Amino acid sequence: MGHRRLLFLLGILAVNYLLFQSILVPYGSGNAPWSSVPQKYDKVRFPSLHSTPKYFTVWSPPMASVSGFSNSSAFIATVEKMPSPIVQFEVGNGKKMGKHNDENGDLVSERNIYNADVFEHGTDKNDARSLSEKKDVGRKGDRLDLESVGSENFYAILAKGSDVNFSGKQFSKTKRGASWSVNDNNIDSREYDSVRVHTSHSLTSSTNVTSLENSAQKVVFSASNNSTAMITPRRKMRCMMPPKTRTLIQEMNHILVRRRASARAMRPRWSSKRDLEILAARLEIEHAPIVTEDKELYAPLFRNISMFKRSYELMERMLKVYIYKDGDKPIFHQPILKGLYASEGWFMKLMEENKHFVVKDPSKAHLFYLPFSARMLEHSLYVRNSHNRTNLRQFLKEYTDKISAKYRHFNRTGGADHFLVACHDWAPYETRHHMEYCIKALCNADVTQGFKIGRDVSLPEAYVRSVRDPQRDLGGKPPHQRPILAFYAGNMHGYLRPILLKHWKDKDPDMKIYGPMPHGVASKMNYIHHMKNSKYCICPKGYEVNSPRVVEAIFYECVPVIISDNFVPPFFEVLNWDAFSIILAEKDIPNLKQILLSVSQEKYLKLQLGVRKAQKHFFWHVKPLKYDLFHMTLHSIWYNRVFQIKLR
C-alpha cells in the first residue's frame, strides 16, 4: 500500500508539473520538456519580479514554418520591453525618401527628421528609432528580434542576413484577414498602411511569410497569447502626416504684433553699453521719419518702409558683430556655396569676409555669430541609416558649453544676443534647448517645431546652381506672354504634394501639375522654361514646410503660390508678402484654379511687378550689394534683436 501511495503522489506531482509548464509556455516563462528546440536554446532566462531587464527569452506558438524549427511547436526570440506599442516597417533597398543631392551628386542629405523607411508611433522620434541600430540585428543566425509591449503582446522583426527562413511567397487570402505580398527590393511602404494579416494554428499551413534571406527589408508583425499574429496599421512619420495644429498667415501677423509689444528675451545678468545703444536705435526706428517713396525700395513690399529704411541705416552705421574663432573645419568656417542648402554657406562666407560689421574685440559687439554649418554637421557626423541624430545635437551642446566656459558673453544673456544661420532641415532639432534663446535664422521656419515669430528669422532657401554666377538664367517672360495659368513639378515628398496631384494632375490644360521630372540638363531647362512661361508657380510644402520653389519663382518672375500651413515666409518681420505672392491654406487645394482665376488682371499685374521688385532682396552676390540677401538676412537678425532687447 505504501508503494502505491508513493507512486500515486508522484503521478499527481508529475501531472501538476506538466500542467504548470503548459500554462507558462505561451507567456515566455519556461521551456516545455517535450520541446524539440535545439539544445543551444534550452537555457531560459527569467525576469526578476523586482527588475526590468532589457531582454529576456520567450516562447510563442508558431506563426509560420521556420527553418530549424519546422517540427517545433514553438520558436524562441529576444524581447525588449517598450513603454507603448510600436509598429515599424523598414525598406532597405527600396527608394529612400527625404534625400537631396547637389548638382555633383555628392553630399547627399536626408531632408526628413528620420528617413522615411522607418514609420513611428507617437511624436518622440528618439523612442521610435529603428532596430537597425542594435548591434545584434541580422548578425546572429537563427534569431528574431522582438519588441515587447508587455506580457500579452510583442512585435517581431526579421533581420537582414538571418538564417531564419519563412517559406512561401506571400500571405494567402483568408476569410480572417487581407492578403499581403512583398516584392523583393522595391516596396513603397506607403501602400501598406491599412494591411492586417491574421494567422493561427489552423492557418499556418496556408499562411506563410515571404522569404527575406537576400533582401534588406524588415517585416514587422505582432503576436499575442491567443496565438494570433497580426500586422497592424502603422503610424507614419510626422512629415508624412498633416500637422496637429495649423497657424495660418493671418494668425502669424497677430503673433508678430503681440511679440513686438512684449519682448521675451532673457534679462541680461549684467548691464552693457551695447544694450543702451540698441535701445536708442529702437527709439529712433519707432519714431522714423515718414517715407512714402524711395528710389531704391518699392514701398508696397514692406510692412512699414519708414521703419525698415531707418533700421537699415542704423544697422549700417552702428552694428558690430563678433565671430567666434572656435571650432574646426569642416563643420565650422567651411561654407557650402552650391546646392539646396547654399544659403547658410553664402552667409557664412560673406560674414567672415566682411570688414565693415565684424570686430575682433567682443566687448564692442552687439551680436555674436556662431559660424557652424548644419549641412556639414549632418554630412560629417550623421551615421547613415542610423535614424539617430542625438550625436549631432550633443556636438552642438558641447560647443555651446565650451563657448560659455571660455567667454562671458553667452552667459550674460543666455544667448539672446547670439545668432546662427542654418538651412538644413534638422537645424531646429539640433539647436533645441542649448541654443534655445539664440536668434535662429532658419530655412525650416516651422512654428510647430519651435520657430519663434518676432525673434527667429525665416531664411530664404535659395538653390544655387552656379557659384560664379548665382543669377544665371534670371528673369522670365512678360506678364502678357505667360500662357500657363499654374505650374508645378517635383518629387512626391510629404503628404501634401500627392493631394495636389490627385486634384490637378492631367485634370485641366491650364494647370500644368506634374510629378518628378526626368533627370538631365534637358529636363532642367524644361522646368525653367515652364516657370518662365507661367503666371503662377505652385510652391507646396514637401517633407518640411519650406521649399526652394519660393525663391525660384521670384527668380523667374513667376508669382509664387505658397501652400504650407505653419510656414513663416522669409523676412516676415519686414516684408509684406501680400504684395508679391498668394498664400493659401492647404485645405484650399481643391479650389486652386477657381482662386487663381478670381484674381483680377489688375491685381495680377501688381503681384508680378512686386515679384520683379522683390528680386533684389533674394539674390546672393560674390560681393554683397545693398539690400541683397546677405544684408536682408543680417538686417532681420539685427531688427529682431532690437525689438527683443531688455535692460538689466
Short mmCIF file of C-alpha atoms in Angstrom, two decimals, residues 169-524:
data_model
loop_
_atom_site.label_atom_id
_atom_site.label_comp_id
_atom_site.label_asym_id
_atom_site.label_seq_id
_atom_site.Cartn_x
_atom_site.Cartn_y
_atom_site.Cartn_z
CA LYS A 169 5.97 33.95 -51.35
CA GLN A 170 3.03 35.72 -49.79
CA PHE A 171 0.30 35.61 -47.24
CA SER A 172 -2.62 33.89 -48.93
CA LYS A 173 -6.08 35.39 -48.83
CA THR A 174 -8.21 34.10 -46.00
CA LYS A 175 -11.58 34.93 -44.57
CA ARG A 176 -9.90 36.12 -41.41
CA GLY A 177 -7.66 38.73 -42.95
CA ALA A 178 -6.45 40.53 -46.03
CA SER A 179 -3.65 39.18 -48.19
CA TRP A 180 -0.26 40.85 -48.35
CA SER A 181 2.62 40.31 -50.70
CA VAL A 182 6.22 41.53 -50.52
CA ASN A 183 8.31 42.44 -53.54
CA ASP A 184 11.99 41.71 -53.23
CA ASN A 185 13.56 45.16 -53.38
CA ASN A 186 11.22 47.94 -54.40
CA ILE A 187 8.50 48.19 -51.80
CA ASP A 188 6.85 51.53 -51.37
CA SER A 189 5.83 51.07 -47.77
CA ARG A 190 3.18 53.79 -48.02
CA GLU A 191 0.99 51.33 -49.96
CA TYR A 192 0.57 49.10 -46.92
CA ASP A 193 -0.80 51.47 -44.34
CA SER A 194 -4.02 49.57 -43.71
CA VAL A 195 -2.98 45.95 -44.17
CA ARG A 196 -3.95 43.43 -41.48
CA VAL A 197 -2.97 39.77 -41.61
CA HIS A 198 -4.28 37.18 -39.16
CA THR A 199 -2.70 33.78 -38.69
CA SER A 200 -3.32 30.97 -36.21
CA HIS A 201 -2.65 27.26 -35.78
CA SER A 202 -5.37 26.46 -38.30
CA LEU A 203 -3.94 28.83 -40.87
CA THR A 204 -0.23 28.13 -40.69
CA SER A 205 -0.35 25.60 -43.48
CA SER A 206 -1.71 28.14 -45.96
CA THR A 207 -0.41 31.37 -44.47
CA ASN A 208 3.30 32.00 -44.80
CA VAL A 209 5.74 34.86 -44.78
CA THR A 210 7.93 35.81 -47.70
CA SER A 211 11.49 34.62 -47.61
CA LEU A 212 13.74 37.59 -46.90
CA GLU A 213 17.15 35.97 -46.92
CA ASN A 214 18.52 38.14 -49.72
CA SER A 215 16.86 41.47 -49.03
CA ALA A 216 17.35 44.27 -46.57
CA GLN A 217 13.66 44.52 -45.80
CA LYS A 218 12.41 44.15 -42.25
CA VAL A 219 8.94 42.76 -41.74
CA VAL A 220 7.20 43.67 -38.55
CA PHE A 221 4.33 41.62 -37.18
CA SER A 222 2.71 41.03 -33.81
CA ALA A 223 1.57 38.03 -31.84
CA SER A 224 -0.38 37.58 -28.64
CA ASN A 225 -1.27 34.92 -26.11
CA ASN A 226 -4.29 33.82 -28.13
CA SER A 227 -1.97 32.50 -30.86
CA THR A 228 -2.95 35.16 -33.36
CA ALA A 229 -0.38 37.15 -35.35
CA MET A 230 -1.34 40.44 -36.94
CA ILE A 231 0.24 43.23 -38.94
CA THR A 232 -1.44 46.31 -37.58
CA PRO A 233 -1.70 49.70 -39.31
CA ARG A 234 1.48 51.60 -38.52
CA ARG A 235 1.83 55.22 -37.56
CA LYS A 236 3.59 57.30 -40.18
CA MET A 237 6.36 59.77 -39.66
CA ARG A 238 5.47 63.33 -38.70
CA CYS A 239 6.41 64.68 -42.13
CA MET A 240 4.03 62.21 -43.79
CA MET A 241 1.01 63.37 -41.79
CA PRO A 242 -0.90 66.66 -41.64
CA PRO A 243 0.07 68.80 -38.64
CA LYS A 244 -1.98 68.56 -35.47
CA THR A 245 -2.16 72.34 -35.25
CA ARG A 246 -2.27 74.91 -38.04
CA THR A 247 -1.16 78.52 -37.89
CA LEU A 248 -2.22 80.47 -40.96
CA ILE A 249 -0.69 83.71 -42.19
CA GLN A 250 -3.38 85.87 -40.55
CA GLU A 251 -2.63 84.45 -37.12
CA MET A 252 1.12 84.87 -37.71
CA ASN A 253 0.54 88.58 -38.24
CA HIS A 254 -1.27 88.79 -34.89
CA ILE A 255 1.56 86.88 -33.15
CA LEU A 256 4.14 89.29 -34.58
CA VAL A 257 2.22 92.30 -33.28
CA ARG A 258 1.84 90.76 -29.81
CA ARG A 259 5.52 89.86 -29.53
CA ARG A 260 6.61 93.29 -30.70
CA ALA A 261 4.61 94.73 -27.82
CA SER A 262 6.19 92.44 -25.20
CA ALA A 263 9.79 91.26 -25.55
CA ARG A 264 10.53 87.71 -24.42
CA ALA A 265 14.32 87.75 -24.34
CA MET A 266 16.11 86.92 -21.11
CA ARG A 267 17.04 89.89 -18.97
CA PRO A 268 20.87 90.23 -19.02
CA ARG A 269 22.79 89.25 -15.90
CA TRP A 270 24.81 92.43 -16.02
CA SER A 271 24.45 95.66 -17.97
CA SER A 272 26.33 96.56 -21.14
CA LYS A 273 26.93 99.77 -23.05
CA ARG A 274 25.88 97.94 -26.24
CA ASP A 275 22.41 97.31 -24.80
CA LEU A 276 21.91 101.03 -24.33
CA GLU A 277 22.99 101.65 -27.93
CA ILE A 278 20.47 99.11 -29.21
CA LEU A 279 17.71 100.61 -27.07
CA ALA A 280 18.50 104.05 -28.51
CA ALA A 281 18.31 102.58 -32.02
CA ARG A 282 14.89 101.12 -31.22
CA LEU A 283 13.55 104.52 -30.22
CA GLU A 284 14.82 106.00 -33.49
CA ILE A 285 13.22 103.22 -35.52
CA GLU A 286 9.87 103.59 -33.77
CA HIS A 287 9.93 107.33 -34.49
CA ALA A 288 11.35 107.08 -38.01
CA PRO A 289 10.58 109.92 -40.44
CA ILE A 290 7.74 109.08 -42.83
CA VAL A 291 8.84 107.70 -46.19
CA THR A 292 6.29 107.32 -48.98
CA GLU A 293 8.57 106.78 -51.94
CA ASP A 294 12.17 105.72 -52.32
CA LYS A 295 14.41 105.36 -55.35
CA GLU A 296 15.95 102.10 -54.14
CA LEU A 297 12.99 100.48 -52.40
CA TYR A 298 9.49 99.54 -53.57
CA ALA A 299 7.21 100.69 -50.75
CA PRO A 300 4.37 98.09 -51.16
CA LEU A 301 6.85 95.27 -50.43
CA PHE A 302 7.30 96.38 -46.83
CA ARG A 303 5.12 96.33 -43.76
CA ASN A 304 6.47 99.76 -42.87
CA ILE A 305 9.02 101.16 -45.28
CA SER A 306 9.80 104.08 -42.97
CA MET A 307 10.82 101.81 -40.09
CA PHE A 308 12.69 99.43 -42.40
CA LYS A 309 14.69 102.19 -44.04
CA ARG A 310 15.66 103.78 -40.72
CA SER A 311 16.55 100.43 -39.19
CA TYR A 312 18.72 99.53 -42.18
CA GLU A 313 20.54 102.86 -41.96
CA LEU A 314 21.24 102.34 -38.26
CA MET A 315 22.45 98.81 -38.91
CA GLU A 316 24.94 100.06 -41.48
CA ARG A 317 26.08 102.82 -39.15
CA MET A 318 26.42 101.10 -35.79
CA LEU A 319 26.06 97.28 -35.88
CA LYS A 320 29.15 95.30 -34.88
CA VAL A 321 29.38 91.52 -34.94
CA TYR A 322 31.89 89.25 -33.23
CA ILE A 323 32.55 85.86 -34.86
CA TYR A 324 33.78 83.06 -32.64
CA LYS A 325 37.00 81.54 -33.95
CA ASP A 326 36.48 78.30 -32.05
CA GLY A 327 35.56 75.15 -33.96
CA ASP A 328 37.32 73.17 -36.65
CA LYS A 329 36.55 72.60 -40.31
CA PRO A 330 34.52 71.23 -41.99
CA ILE A 331 31.65 71.87 -39.55
CA PHE A 332 32.88 75.36 -38.69
CA HIS A 333 34.21 78.06 -41.01
CA GLN A 334 33.72 75.99 -44.20
CA PRO A 335 30.78 77.23 -46.26
CA ILE A 336 28.89 75.18 -48.84
CA LEU A 337 28.10 77.55 -51.72
CA LYS A 338 26.19 75.29 -54.10
CA GLY A 339 23.02 73.27 -53.93
CA LEU A 340 19.91 73.22 -51.84
CA TYR A 341 21.41 74.42 -48.56
CA ALA A 342 23.67 77.10 -50.03
CA SER A 343 22.07 79.98 -48.11
CA GLU A 344 23.81 79.12 -44.85
CA GLY A 345 27.13 78.79 -46.69
CA TRP A 346 26.86 82.08 -48.55
CA PHE A 347 26.02 83.95 -45.36
CA MET A 348 28.97 82.36 -43.55
CA LYS A 349 31.37 83.21 -46.37
CA LEU A 350 30.25 86.82 -46.72
CA MET A 351 30.03 87.41 -42.96
CA GLU A 352 33.55 86.12 -42.27
CA GLU A 353 34.95 88.18 -45.15
CA ASN A 354 33.17 91.34 -44.06
CA LYS A 355 35.28 94.14 -42.59
CA HIS A 356 32.52 96.69 -42.02
CA PHE A 357 30.42 94.79 -39.47
CA VAL A 358 32.95 92.35 -37.97
CA VAL A 359 35.06 93.32 -34.95
CA LYS A 360 37.90 91.44 -33.27
CA ASP A 361 37.11 92.77 -29.81
CA PRO A 362 33.97 91.02 -28.44
CA SER A 363 33.36 93.84 -25.94
CA LYS A 364 32.47 96.10 -28.90
CA ALA A 365 29.95 93.67 -30.42
CA HIS A 366 26.17 93.99 -30.40
CA LEU A 367 25.73 90.48 -31.81
CA PHE A 368 27.75 87.26 -31.73
CA TYR A 369 27.80 84.80 -34.66
CA LEU A 370 28.07 81.03 -34.15
CA PRO A 371 29.67 80.05 -37.52
CA PHE A 372 28.72 76.41 -37.99
CA SER A 373 27.14 74.69 -40.97
CA ALA A 374 24.14 72.49 -40.19
CA ARG A 375 24.68 70.87 -43.59
CA MET A 376 28.27 69.94 -42.83
CA LEU A 377 27.31 68.82 -39.34
CA GLU A 378 24.93 66.29 -40.85
CA HIS A 379 27.44 65.27 -43.51
CA SER A 380 30.28 64.81 -41.03
CA LEU A 381 28.61 63.18 -38.03
CA TYR A 382 25.33 61.56 -39.01
CA VAL A 383 25.57 57.78 -39.35
CA ARG A 384 23.66 56.87 -42.49
CA ASN A 385 20.51 54.84 -41.77
CA SER A 386 21.03 55.08 -38.00
CA HIS A 387 17.90 57.27 -37.64
CA ASN A 388 19.62 58.83 -34.65
CA ARG A 389 20.63 62.48 -34.56
CA THR A 390 21.34 62.79 -30.86
CA ASN A 391 25.10 62.89 -31.53
CA LEU A 392 24.60 65.97 -33.74
CA ARG A 393 22.69 67.77 -31.02
CA GLN A 394 25.24 66.65 -28.41
CA PHE A 395 28.06 68.02 -30.57
CA LEU A 396 26.47 71.48 -30.65
CA LYS A 397 25.71 71.29 -26.94
CA GLU A 398 29.38 70.63 -26.19
CA TYR A 399 30.33 73.51 -28.49
CA THR A 400 27.93 75.83 -26.67
CA ASP A 401 29.26 74.67 -23.29
CA LYS A 402 32.79 75.41 -24.49
CA ILE A 403 31.80 78.90 -25.66
CA SER A 404 30.04 79.55 -22.35
CA ALA A 405 33.04 78.41 -20.31
CA LYS A 406 35.64 80.27 -22.39
CA TYR A 407 33.76 83.56 -22.90
CA ARG A 408 31.46 85.51 -20.63
CA HIS A 409 29.16 86.89 -23.35
CA PHE A 410 26.88 83.87 -23.86
CA ASN A 411 26.15 83.61 -20.13
CA ARG A 412 25.31 87.31 -19.87
CA THR A 413 22.15 86.99 -21.95
CA GLY A 414 21.65 83.22 -22.13
CA GLY A 415 22.50 83.52 -25.83
CA ALA A 416 19.87 86.16 -26.64
CA ASP A 417 22.47 88.32 -28.42
CA HIS A 418 23.94 85.32 -30.28
CA PHE A 419 22.73 84.13 -33.66
CA LEU A 420 23.10 81.20 -36.02
CA VAL A 421 22.24 80.75 -39.69
CA ALA A 422 21.22 77.24 -40.79
CA CYS A 423 19.37 75.95 -43.83
CA HIS A 424 19.38 72.21 -43.21
CA ASP A 425 16.03 70.81 -42.13
CA TRP A 426 17.43 69.28 -38.96
CA ALA A 427 18.64 72.58 -37.53
CA PRO A 428 15.54 73.17 -35.32
CA TYR A 429 16.17 69.84 -33.59
CA GLU A 430 19.94 70.22 -33.36
CA THR A 431 19.76 73.66 -31.75
CA ARG A 432 16.93 72.94 -29.34
CA HIS A 433 17.48 73.58 -25.62
CA HIS A 434 21.17 74.57 -25.53
CA MET A 435 20.66 77.33 -28.13
CA GLU A 436 17.05 77.98 -27.25
CA TYR A 437 17.38 81.72 -26.64
CA CYS A 438 19.63 82.44 -29.61
CA ILE A 439 18.30 84.21 -32.70
CA LYS A 440 17.95 81.45 -35.29
CA ALA A 441 17.91 82.25 -39.00
CA LEU A 442 16.35 79.04 -40.37
CA CYS A 443 15.10 77.84 -43.73
CA ASN A 444 12.84 75.38 -41.89
CA ALA A 445 10.73 78.13 -40.34
CA ASP A 446 8.00 75.95 -38.84
CA VAL A 447 6.04 77.34 -35.90
CA THR A 448 5.21 73.80 -34.75
CA GLN A 449 8.95 73.00 -34.48
CA GLY A 450 9.90 75.82 -32.16
CA PHE A 451 10.30 78.74 -34.57
CA LYS A 452 9.57 81.94 -32.65
CA ILE A 453 7.96 84.70 -34.70
CA GLY A 454 9.49 88.06 -33.79
CA ARG A 455 12.75 86.54 -32.57
CA ASP A 456 13.83 83.99 -35.17
CA VAL A 457 14.36 84.80 -38.85
CA SER A 458 12.94 82.86 -41.80
CA LEU A 459 15.89 82.37 -44.16
CA PRO A 460 15.15 82.05 -47.91
CA GLU A 461 16.07 78.62 -49.26
CA ALA A 462 17.91 79.57 -52.44
CA TYR A 463 19.05 76.71 -54.67
CA VAL A 464 22.38 77.93 -56.08
CA ARG A 465 23.42 76.17 -59.30
CA SER A 466 26.45 78.29 -60.17
CA VAL A 467 28.86 79.72 -57.59
CA ARG A 468 30.47 82.07 -60.12
CA ASP A 469 27.13 83.33 -61.40
CA PRO A 470 24.32 82.80 -58.85
CA GLN A 471 21.93 84.83 -61.04
CA ARG A 472 22.30 82.62 -64.10
CA ASP A 473 19.05 82.30 -66.16
CA LEU A 474 17.48 85.18 -64.23
CA GLY A 475 14.15 86.57 -65.42
CA GLY A 476 11.18 85.36 -67.44
CA LYS A 477 8.54 86.30 -69.99
CA PRO A 478 6.48 89.50 -69.63
CA PRO A 479 3.04 89.06 -67.97
CA HIS A 480 1.10 89.03 -71.27
CA GLN A 481 3.37 86.30 -72.71
CA ARG A 482 2.76 83.72 -69.99
CA PRO A 483 0.18 81.26 -71.38
CA ILE A 484 0.29 78.78 -68.47
CA LEU A 485 -2.00 79.58 -65.55
CA ALA A 486 -0.19 77.49 -62.91
CA PHE A 487 2.81 75.16 -62.88
CA TYR A 488 4.30 72.61 -60.50
CA ALA A 489 6.70 69.72 -60.97
CA GLY A 490 8.60 67.86 -58.29
CA ASN A 491 9.04 64.79 -56.14
CA MET A 492 6.20 63.44 -54.04
CA HIS A 493 7.74 64.38 -50.70
CA GLY A 494 5.42 64.59 -47.72
CA TYR A 495 1.66 64.22 -47.51
CA LEU A 496 0.60 67.40 -49.36
CA ARG A 497 2.06 67.02 -52.84
CA PRO A 498 0.21 63.76 -53.60
CA ILE A 499 -3.00 65.60 -52.70
CA LEU A 500 -2.10 68.37 -55.14
CA LEU A 501 -1.53 65.85 -57.94
CA LYS A 502 -4.66 63.91 -57.06
CA HIS A 503 -6.78 67.01 -57.68
CA TRP A 504 -4.93 68.61 -60.60
CA LYS A 505 -2.58 66.27 -62.46
CA ASP A 506 -3.90 65.78 -66.01
CA LYS A 507 -7.21 67.35 -64.96
CA ASP A 508 -7.05 70.74 -66.65
CA PRO A 509 -4.99 72.07 -69.60
CA ASP A 510 -4.44 75.38 -67.79
CA MET A 511 -2.97 73.64 -64.75
CA LYS A 512 0.42 72.13 -65.56
CA ILE A 513 0.79 69.98 -62.47
CA TYR A 514 3.32 67.16 -62.75
CA GLY A 515 5.23 64.71 -60.60
CA PRO A 516 9.00 64.27 -60.76
CA MET A 517 10.64 65.42 -63.98
CA PRO A 518 13.33 63.21 -65.57
CA HIS A 519 16.95 63.83 -64.69
CA GLY A 520 19.29 65.63 -67.04
CA VAL A 521 20.02 69.04 -68.49
CA ALA A 522 17.08 68.94 -70.91
CA SER A 523 14.71 68.31 -68.03
CA LYS A 524 16.13 71.22 -66.03
#
